[in-house]
mmCIF file of C-alpha atoms in Angstrom:
data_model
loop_
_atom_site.group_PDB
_atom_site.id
_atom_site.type_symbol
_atom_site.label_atom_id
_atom_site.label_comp_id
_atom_site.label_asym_id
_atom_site.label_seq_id
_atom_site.Cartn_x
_atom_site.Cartn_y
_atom_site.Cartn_z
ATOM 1 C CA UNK A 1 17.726 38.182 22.615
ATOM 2 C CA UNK A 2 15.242 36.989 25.177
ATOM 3 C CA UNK A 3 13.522 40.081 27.099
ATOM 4 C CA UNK A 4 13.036 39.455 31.164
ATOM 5 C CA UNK A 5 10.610 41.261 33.005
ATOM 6 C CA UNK A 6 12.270 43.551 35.679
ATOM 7 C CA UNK A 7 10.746 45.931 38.364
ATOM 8 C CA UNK A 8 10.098 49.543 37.390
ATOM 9 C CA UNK A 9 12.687 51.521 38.038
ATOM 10 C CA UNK A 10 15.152 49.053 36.848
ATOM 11 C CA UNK A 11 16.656 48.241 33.296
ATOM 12 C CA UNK A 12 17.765 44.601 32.341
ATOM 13 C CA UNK A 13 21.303 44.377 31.154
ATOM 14 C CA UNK A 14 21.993 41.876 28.702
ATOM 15 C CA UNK A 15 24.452 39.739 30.598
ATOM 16 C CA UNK A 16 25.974 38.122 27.290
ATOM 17 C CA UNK A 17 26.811 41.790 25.702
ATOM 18 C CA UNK A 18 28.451 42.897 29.352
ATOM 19 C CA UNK A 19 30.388 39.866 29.362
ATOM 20 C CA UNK A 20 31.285 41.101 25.607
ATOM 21 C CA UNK A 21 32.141 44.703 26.428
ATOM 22 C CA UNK A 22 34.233 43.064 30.008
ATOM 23 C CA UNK A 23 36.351 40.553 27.698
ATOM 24 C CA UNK A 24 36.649 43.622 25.394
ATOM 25 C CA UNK A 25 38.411 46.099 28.096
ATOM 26 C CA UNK A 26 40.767 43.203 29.189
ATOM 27 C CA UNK A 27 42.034 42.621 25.664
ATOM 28 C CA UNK A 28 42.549 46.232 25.488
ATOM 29 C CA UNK A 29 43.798 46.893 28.892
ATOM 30 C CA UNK A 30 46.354 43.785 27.823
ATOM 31 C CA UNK A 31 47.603 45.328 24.814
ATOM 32 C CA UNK A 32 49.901 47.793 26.753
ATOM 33 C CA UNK A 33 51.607 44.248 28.351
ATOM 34 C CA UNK A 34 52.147 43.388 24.577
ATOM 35 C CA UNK A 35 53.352 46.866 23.571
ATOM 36 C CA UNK A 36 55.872 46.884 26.457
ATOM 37 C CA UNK A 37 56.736 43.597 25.473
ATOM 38 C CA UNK A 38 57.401 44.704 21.910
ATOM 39 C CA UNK A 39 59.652 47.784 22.996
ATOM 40 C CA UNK A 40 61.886 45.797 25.312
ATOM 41 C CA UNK A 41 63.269 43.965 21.945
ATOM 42 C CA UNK A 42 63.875 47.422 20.424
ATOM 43 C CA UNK A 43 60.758 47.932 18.521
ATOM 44 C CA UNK A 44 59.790 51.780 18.201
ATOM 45 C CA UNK A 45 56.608 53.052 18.820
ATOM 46 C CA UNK A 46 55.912 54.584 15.256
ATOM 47 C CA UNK A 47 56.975 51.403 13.727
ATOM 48 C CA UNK A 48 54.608 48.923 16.163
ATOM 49 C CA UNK A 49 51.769 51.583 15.431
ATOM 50 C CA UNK A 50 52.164 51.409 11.730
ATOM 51 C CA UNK A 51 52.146 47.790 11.534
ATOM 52 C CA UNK A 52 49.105 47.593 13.965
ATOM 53 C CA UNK A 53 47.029 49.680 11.581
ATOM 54 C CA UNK A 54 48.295 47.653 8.606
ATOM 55 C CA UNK A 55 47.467 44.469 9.838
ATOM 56 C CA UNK A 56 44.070 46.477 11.116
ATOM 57 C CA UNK A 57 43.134 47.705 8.059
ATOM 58 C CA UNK A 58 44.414 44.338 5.981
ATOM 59 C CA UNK A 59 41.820 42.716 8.108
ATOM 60 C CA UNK A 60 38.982 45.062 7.976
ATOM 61 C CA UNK A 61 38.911 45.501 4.264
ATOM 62 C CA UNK A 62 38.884 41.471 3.952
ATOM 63 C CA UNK A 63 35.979 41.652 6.059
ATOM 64 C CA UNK A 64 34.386 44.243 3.979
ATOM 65 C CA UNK A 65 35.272 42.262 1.166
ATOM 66 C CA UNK A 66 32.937 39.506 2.528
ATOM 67 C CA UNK A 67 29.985 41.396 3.941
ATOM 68 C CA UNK A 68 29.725 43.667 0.890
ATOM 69 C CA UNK A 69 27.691 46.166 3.025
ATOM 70 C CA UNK A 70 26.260 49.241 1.152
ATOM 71 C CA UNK A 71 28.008 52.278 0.155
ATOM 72 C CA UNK A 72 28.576 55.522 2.884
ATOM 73 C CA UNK A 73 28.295 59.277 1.760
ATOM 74 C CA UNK A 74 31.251 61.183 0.502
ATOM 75 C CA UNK A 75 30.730 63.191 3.952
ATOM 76 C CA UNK A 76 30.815 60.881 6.048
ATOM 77 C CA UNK A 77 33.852 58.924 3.991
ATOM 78 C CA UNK A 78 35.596 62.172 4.469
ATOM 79 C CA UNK A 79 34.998 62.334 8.259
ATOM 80 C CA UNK A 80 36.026 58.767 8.637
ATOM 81 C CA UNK A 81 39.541 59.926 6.677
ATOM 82 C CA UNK A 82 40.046 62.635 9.128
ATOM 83 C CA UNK A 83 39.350 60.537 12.171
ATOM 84 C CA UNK A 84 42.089 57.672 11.257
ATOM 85 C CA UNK A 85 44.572 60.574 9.266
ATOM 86 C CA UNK A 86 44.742 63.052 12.243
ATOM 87 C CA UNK A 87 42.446 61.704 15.522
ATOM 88 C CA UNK A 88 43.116 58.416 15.737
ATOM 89 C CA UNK A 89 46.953 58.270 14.733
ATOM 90 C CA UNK A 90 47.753 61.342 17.059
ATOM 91 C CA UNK A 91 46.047 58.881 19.986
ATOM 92 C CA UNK A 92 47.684 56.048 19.181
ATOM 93 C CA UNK A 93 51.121 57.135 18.624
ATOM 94 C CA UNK A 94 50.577 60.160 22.205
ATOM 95 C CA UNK A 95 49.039 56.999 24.203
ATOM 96 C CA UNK A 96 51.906 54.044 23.659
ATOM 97 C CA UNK A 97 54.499 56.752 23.430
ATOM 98 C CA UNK A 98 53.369 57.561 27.019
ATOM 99 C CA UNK A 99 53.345 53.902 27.684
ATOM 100 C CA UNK A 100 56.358 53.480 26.765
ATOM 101 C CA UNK A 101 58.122 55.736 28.725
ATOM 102 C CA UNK A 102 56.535 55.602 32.170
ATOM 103 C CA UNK A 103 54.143 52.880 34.068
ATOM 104 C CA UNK A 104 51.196 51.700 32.266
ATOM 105 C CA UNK A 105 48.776 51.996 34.528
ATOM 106 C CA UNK A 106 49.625 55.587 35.171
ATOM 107 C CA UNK A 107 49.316 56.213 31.620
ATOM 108 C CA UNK A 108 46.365 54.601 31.100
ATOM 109 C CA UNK A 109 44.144 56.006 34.059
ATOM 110 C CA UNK A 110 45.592 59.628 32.702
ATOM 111 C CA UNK A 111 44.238 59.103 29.496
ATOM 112 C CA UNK A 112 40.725 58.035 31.110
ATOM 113 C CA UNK A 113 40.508 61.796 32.380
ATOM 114 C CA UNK A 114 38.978 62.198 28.247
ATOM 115 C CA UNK A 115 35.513 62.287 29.612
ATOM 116 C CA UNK A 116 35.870 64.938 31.688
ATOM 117 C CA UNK A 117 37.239 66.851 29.131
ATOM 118 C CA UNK A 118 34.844 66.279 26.484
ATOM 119 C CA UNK A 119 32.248 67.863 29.649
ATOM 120 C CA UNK A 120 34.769 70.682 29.790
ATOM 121 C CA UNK A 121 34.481 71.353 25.342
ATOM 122 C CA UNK A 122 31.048 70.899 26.026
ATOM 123 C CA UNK A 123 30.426 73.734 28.388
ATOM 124 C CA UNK A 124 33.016 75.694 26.413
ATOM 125 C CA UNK A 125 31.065 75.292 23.296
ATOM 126 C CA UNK A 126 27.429 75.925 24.766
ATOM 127 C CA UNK A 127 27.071 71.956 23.795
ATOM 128 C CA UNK A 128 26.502 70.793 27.036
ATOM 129 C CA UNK A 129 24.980 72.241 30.043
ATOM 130 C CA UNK A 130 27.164 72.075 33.552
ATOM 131 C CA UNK A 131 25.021 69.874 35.388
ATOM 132 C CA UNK A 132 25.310 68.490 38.834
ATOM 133 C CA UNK A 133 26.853 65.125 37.612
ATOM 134 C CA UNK A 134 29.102 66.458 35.292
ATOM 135 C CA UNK A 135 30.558 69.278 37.806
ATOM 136 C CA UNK A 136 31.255 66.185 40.215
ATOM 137 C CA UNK A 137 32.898 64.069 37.344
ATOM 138 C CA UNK A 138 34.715 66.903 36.637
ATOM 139 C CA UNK A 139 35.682 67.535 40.756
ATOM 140 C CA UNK A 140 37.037 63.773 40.633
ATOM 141 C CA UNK A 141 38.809 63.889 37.855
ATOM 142 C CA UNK A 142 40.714 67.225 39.048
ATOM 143 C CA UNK A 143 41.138 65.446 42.432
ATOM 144 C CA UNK A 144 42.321 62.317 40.823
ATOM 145 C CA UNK A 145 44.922 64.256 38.949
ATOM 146 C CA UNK A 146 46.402 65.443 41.632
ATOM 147 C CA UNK A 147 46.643 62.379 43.874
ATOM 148 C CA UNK A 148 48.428 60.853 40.658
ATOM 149 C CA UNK A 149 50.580 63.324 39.573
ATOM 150 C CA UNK A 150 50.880 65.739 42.590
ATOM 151 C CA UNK A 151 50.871 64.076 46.456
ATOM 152 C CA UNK A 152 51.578 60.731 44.419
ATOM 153 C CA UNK A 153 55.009 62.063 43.573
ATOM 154 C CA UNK A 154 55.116 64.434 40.621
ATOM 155 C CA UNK A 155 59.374 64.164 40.006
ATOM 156 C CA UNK A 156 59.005 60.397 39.985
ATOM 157 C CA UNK A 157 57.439 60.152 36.649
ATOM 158 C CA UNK A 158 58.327 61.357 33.377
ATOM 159 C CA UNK A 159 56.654 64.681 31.913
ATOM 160 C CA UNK A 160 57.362 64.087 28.642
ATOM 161 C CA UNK A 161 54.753 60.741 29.138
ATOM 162 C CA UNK A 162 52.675 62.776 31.108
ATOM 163 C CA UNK A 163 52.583 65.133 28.509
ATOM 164 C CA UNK A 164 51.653 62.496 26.116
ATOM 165 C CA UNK A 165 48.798 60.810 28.186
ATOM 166 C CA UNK A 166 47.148 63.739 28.590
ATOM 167 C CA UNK A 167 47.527 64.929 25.170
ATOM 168 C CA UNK A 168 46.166 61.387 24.375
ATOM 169 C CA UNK A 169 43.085 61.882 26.363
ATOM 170 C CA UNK A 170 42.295 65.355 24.967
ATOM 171 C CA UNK A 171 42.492 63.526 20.826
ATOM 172 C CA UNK A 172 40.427 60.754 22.039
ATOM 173 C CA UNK A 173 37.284 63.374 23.527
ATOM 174 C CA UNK A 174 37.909 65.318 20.223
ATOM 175 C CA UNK A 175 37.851 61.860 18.254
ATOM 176 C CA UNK A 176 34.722 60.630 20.208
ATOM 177 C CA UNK A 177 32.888 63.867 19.921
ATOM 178 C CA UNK A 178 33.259 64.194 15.856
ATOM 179 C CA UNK A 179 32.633 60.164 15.977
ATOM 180 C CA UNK A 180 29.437 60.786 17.161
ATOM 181 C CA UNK A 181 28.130 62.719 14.130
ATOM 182 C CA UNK A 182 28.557 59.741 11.841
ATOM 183 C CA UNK A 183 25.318 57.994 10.992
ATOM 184 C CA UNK A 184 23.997 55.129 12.986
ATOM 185 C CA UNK A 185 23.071 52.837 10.056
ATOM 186 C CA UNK A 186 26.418 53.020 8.464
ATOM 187 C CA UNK A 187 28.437 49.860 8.554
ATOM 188 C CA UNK A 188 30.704 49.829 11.715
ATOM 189 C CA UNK A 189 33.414 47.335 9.770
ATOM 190 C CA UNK A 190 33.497 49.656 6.479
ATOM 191 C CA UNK A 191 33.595 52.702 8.778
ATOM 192 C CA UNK A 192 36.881 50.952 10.917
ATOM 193 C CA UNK A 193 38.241 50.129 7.369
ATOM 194 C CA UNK A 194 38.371 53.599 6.287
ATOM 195 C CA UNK A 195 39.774 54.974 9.700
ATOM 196 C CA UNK A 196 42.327 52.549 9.750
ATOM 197 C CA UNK A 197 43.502 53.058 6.376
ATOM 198 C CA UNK A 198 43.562 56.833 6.963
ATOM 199 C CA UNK A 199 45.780 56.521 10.080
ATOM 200 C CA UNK A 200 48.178 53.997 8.423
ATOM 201 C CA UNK A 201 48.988 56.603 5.641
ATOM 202 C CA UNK A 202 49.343 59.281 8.121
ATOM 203 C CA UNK A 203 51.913 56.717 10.671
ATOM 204 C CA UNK A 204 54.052 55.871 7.740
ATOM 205 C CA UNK A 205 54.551 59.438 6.878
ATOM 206 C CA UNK A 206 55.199 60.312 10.357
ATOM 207 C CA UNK A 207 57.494 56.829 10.973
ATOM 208 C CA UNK A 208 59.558 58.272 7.548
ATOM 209 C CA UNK A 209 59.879 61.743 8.514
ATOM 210 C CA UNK A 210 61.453 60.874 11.876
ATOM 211 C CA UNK A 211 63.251 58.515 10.762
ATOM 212 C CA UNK A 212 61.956 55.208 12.692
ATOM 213 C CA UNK A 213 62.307 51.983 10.474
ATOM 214 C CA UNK A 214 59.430 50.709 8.461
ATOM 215 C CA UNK A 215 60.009 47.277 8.946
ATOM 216 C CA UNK A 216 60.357 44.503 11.584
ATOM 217 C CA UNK A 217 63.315 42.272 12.387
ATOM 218 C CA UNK A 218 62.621 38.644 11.322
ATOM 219 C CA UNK A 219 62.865 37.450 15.116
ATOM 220 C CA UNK A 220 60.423 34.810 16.339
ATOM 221 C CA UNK A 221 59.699 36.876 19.243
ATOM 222 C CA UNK A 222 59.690 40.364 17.922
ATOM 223 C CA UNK A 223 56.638 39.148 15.189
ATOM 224 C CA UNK A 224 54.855 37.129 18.208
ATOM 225 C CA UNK A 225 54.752 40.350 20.506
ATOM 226 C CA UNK A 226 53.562 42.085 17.343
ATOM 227 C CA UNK A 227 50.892 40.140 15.962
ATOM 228 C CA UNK A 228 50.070 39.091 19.640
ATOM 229 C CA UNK A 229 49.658 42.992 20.471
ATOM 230 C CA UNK A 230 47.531 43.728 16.881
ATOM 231 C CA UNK A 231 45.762 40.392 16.921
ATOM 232 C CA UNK A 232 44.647 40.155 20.632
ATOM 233 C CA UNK A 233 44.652 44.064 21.378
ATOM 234 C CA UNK A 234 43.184 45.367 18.632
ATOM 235 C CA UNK A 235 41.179 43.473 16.247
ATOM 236 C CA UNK A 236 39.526 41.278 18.742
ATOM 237 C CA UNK A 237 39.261 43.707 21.334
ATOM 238 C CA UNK A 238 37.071 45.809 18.818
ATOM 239 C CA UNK A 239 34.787 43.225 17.655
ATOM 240 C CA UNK A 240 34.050 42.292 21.406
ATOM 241 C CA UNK A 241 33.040 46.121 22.260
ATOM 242 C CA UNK A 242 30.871 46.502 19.414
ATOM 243 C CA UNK A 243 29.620 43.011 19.503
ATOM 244 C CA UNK A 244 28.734 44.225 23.561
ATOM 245 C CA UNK A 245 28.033 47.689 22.939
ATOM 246 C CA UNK A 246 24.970 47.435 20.755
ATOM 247 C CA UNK A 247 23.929 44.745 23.356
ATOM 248 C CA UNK A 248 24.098 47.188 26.647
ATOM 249 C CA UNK A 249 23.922 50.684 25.490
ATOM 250 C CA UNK A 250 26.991 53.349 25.208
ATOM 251 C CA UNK A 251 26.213 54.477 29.243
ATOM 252 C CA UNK A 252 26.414 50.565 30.292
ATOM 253 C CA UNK A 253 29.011 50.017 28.254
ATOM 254 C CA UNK A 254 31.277 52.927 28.861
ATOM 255 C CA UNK A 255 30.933 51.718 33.025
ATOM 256 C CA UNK A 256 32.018 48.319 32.402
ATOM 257 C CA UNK A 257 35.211 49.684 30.146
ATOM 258 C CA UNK A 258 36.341 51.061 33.205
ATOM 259 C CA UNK A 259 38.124 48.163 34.581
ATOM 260 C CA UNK A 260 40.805 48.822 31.830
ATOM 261 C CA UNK A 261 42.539 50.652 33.168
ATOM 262 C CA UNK A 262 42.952 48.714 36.475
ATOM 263 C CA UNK A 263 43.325 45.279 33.983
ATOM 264 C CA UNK A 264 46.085 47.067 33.139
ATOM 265 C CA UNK A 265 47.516 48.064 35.563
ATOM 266 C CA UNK A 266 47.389 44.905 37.552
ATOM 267 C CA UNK A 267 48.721 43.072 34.498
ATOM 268 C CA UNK A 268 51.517 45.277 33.982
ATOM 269 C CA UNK A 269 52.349 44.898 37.443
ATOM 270 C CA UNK A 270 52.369 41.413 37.656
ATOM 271 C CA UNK A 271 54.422 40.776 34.068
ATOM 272 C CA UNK A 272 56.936 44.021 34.277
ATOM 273 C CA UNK A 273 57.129 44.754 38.408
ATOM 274 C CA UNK A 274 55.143 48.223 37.431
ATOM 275 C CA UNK A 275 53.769 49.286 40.459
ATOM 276 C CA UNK A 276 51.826 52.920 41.464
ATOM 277 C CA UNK A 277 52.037 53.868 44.937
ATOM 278 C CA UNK A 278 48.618 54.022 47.407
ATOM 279 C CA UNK A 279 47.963 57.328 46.795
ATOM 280 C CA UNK A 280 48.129 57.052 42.898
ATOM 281 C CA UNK A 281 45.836 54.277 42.937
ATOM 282 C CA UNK A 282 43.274 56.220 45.096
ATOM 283 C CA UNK A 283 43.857 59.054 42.349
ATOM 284 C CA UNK A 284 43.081 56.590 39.843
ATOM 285 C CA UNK A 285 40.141 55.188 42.137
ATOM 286 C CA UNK A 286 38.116 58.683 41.936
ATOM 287 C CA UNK A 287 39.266 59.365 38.437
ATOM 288 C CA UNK A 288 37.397 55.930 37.061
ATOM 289 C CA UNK A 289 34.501 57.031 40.037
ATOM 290 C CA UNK A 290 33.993 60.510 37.907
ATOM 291 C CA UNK A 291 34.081 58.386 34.371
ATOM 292 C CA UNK A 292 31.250 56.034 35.893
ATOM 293 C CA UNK A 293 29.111 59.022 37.637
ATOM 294 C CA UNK A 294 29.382 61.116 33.977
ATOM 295 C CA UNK A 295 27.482 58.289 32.743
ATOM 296 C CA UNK A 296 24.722 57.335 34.977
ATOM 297 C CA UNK A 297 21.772 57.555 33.224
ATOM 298 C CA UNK A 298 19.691 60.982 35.301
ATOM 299 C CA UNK A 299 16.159 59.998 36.733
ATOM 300 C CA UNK A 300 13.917 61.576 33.878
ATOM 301 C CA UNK A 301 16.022 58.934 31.489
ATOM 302 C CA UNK A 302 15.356 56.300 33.782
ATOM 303 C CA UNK A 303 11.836 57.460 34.038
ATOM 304 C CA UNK A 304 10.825 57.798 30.124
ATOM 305 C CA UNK A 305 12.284 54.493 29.680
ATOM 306 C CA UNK A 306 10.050 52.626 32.060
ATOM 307 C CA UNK A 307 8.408 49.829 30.367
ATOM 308 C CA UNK A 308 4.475 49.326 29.402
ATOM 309 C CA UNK A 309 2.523 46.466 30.198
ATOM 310 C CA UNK A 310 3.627 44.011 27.525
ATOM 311 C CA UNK A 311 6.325 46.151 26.046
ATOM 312 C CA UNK A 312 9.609 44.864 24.933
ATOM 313 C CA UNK A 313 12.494 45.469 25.878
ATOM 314 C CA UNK A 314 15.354 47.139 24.127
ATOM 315 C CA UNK A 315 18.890 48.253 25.415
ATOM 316 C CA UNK A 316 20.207 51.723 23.878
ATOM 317 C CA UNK A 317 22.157 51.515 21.285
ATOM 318 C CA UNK A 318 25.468 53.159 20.808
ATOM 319 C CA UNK A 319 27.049 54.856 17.720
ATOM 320 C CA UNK A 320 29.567 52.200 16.130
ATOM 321 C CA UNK A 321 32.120 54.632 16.502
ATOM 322 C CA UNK A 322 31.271 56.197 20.187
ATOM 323 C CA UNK A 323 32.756 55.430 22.923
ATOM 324 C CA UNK A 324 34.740 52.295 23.001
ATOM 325 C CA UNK A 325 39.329 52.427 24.011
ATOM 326 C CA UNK A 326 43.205 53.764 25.537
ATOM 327 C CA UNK A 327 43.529 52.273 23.741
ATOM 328 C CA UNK A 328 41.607 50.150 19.248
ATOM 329 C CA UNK A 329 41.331 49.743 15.136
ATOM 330 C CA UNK A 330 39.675 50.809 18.356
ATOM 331 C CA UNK A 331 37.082 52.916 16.149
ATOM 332 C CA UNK A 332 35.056 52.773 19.562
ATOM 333 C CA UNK A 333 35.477 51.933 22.730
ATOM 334 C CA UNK A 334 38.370 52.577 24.810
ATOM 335 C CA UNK A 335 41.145 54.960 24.270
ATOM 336 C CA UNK A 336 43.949 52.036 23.861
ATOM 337 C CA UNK A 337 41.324 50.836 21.489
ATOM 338 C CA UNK A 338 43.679 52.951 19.046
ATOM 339 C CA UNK A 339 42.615 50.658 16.059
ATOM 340 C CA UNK A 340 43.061 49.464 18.944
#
């Protein structure tokens, strides 16, 4: 990567790794056209989940299988196990159950409300101090709820899928926040592996015990919304956003993501007639405004990282598994990034 010089004060994005992470949140803002697509020929959502993370997992182990990268801890093997067994399969199976029973868009911009509540464990836990930018990510995210679910017409949409997008958002902020703690060095495909193993073990117990088939109906369209939805919505949505994330840094990053849900949104609009009202899309407006302000860097991070004379320079670099969605297996990124 070539480094430009750039005026203090200012940090260069790498334009190829935001043009990564931007191709990333449209794949995975897309996956909820291919979902709904899958569901109108009677697919159900535990069965479309477990065959996402099979396919997921099928792939990722090939891939480990080829890049033979070194071996993890037992620790953090064990963390990865509870991330895919309980995290990730409780978001994916919350997120396009919500989908699947009210607009997509609404679902999706109700699930973004996940920072905000990892600010909220944060403060609860002593983690995180309640600073200025987080109070107001926290004010537009409390506003935002209520122009979508309150003056935007509360009786209009369901409660069970509200119940399940926000139940979505509060796994992912737990997922990201024990995500974090898993070393930097580790590799990100063995790590997405293991996760996506986990959650398929956990999906086919939960597709069994409820009954919902196992299997897929041999129909030309059925396995083309399927492998369509794992394919472009999942496996290549993930390696985009980590291919872009180590490029632009997780505060970059986590901006750009936040056209998903709006992707979304317009695409399930355009493809299914979906469409939120004015107000709801203002809601969803300052919601995506508080997710962008949360992660601003603050002016004594913008001042330690002003260059030297003849120093190079470097973007951050994100955790493999932190944020980066909606919506993966999304092992980062975006909540639909639900191995995503």
């Amino acid at each position: 990567m070539s480094h430009t010089q750039t005026q203090p004060g200012r940090t260069p994005v790498d334009l190829r790794g935001a043009v990564f992470v931007m191709a990333a949140a449209c794949c995975y803002a897309l996956s909820v056209v291919f979902a709904k697509g899958a569901y109108a020929e009677d697919v159900a959502v535990a069965t479309l989940t477990l065959w996402r993370f099979a396919i997921g997992a099928a792939v990722f182990w090939a891939l480990v299988a080829l890049r033979r990268p070194a071996r993890v801890s037992l620790r953090t093997v064990l963390v990865c196990v509870g991330l895919g067994a309980v995290g990730y399969s409780v978001q994916a199976l919350t997120y396009f159950g919500a989908v699947a029973v009210m607009d997509a868009g609404l679902a999706a911009l109700l699930v973004y409300t996940y920072p905000a509540i990892i600010a909220v464990i944060g403060f609860l836990t002593r983690r995180e101090p309640p600073t200025r930018r987080r109070l107001v990510a926290l004010a537009c995210s409390g506003t935002g709820l209520l122009l979508l679910l309150g003056l935007g017409g509360f009786s209009s949409v369901s409660p069970v899928g509200i119940g399940l997008a926000l139940t979505a958002a509060v796994t992912y902020a737990v997922y990201t926040m024990v995500a974090s703690s898993l070393p930097v060095d580790a590799d990100v495909t063995l790590l997405m592996a293991i996760v996506a193993t986990s959650a398929l073990g956990s999906v086919a117990l939960f597709t069994t015990g409820t009954g919902q088939p196992l299997g897929l109906t041999p129909d030309p369209v059925v396995l083309g919304w399927v492998l369509t939805y794992v394919l472009v919505g999942t496996i290549l949505a993930m390696l985009l956003h980590q291919r872009g994330i180590t490029r632009v840094g997780a505060s970059t990053g986590g901006i750009i993501s936040s056209i998903e849900p709006l992707v979304a949104a317009g695409a399930v609009a355009l493809v299914y007639g979906e469409a939120m009202t004015p107000i709801q899309l203002a809601g969803g407006l300052v919601i995506l405004t508080g997710v962008i302000v949360v992660q601003l860097p603050s002016r004594t991070v913008r001042r330690a990282a002003l260059p030297t004379v003849g120093s190079a320079h470097a973007p951050e670099r994100a955790h493999p598994l932190e944020n980066p969605q909606p919506a993966g297996v999304a092992v980062a990124a975006s909540p639909s990034s639900a191995t995503s």
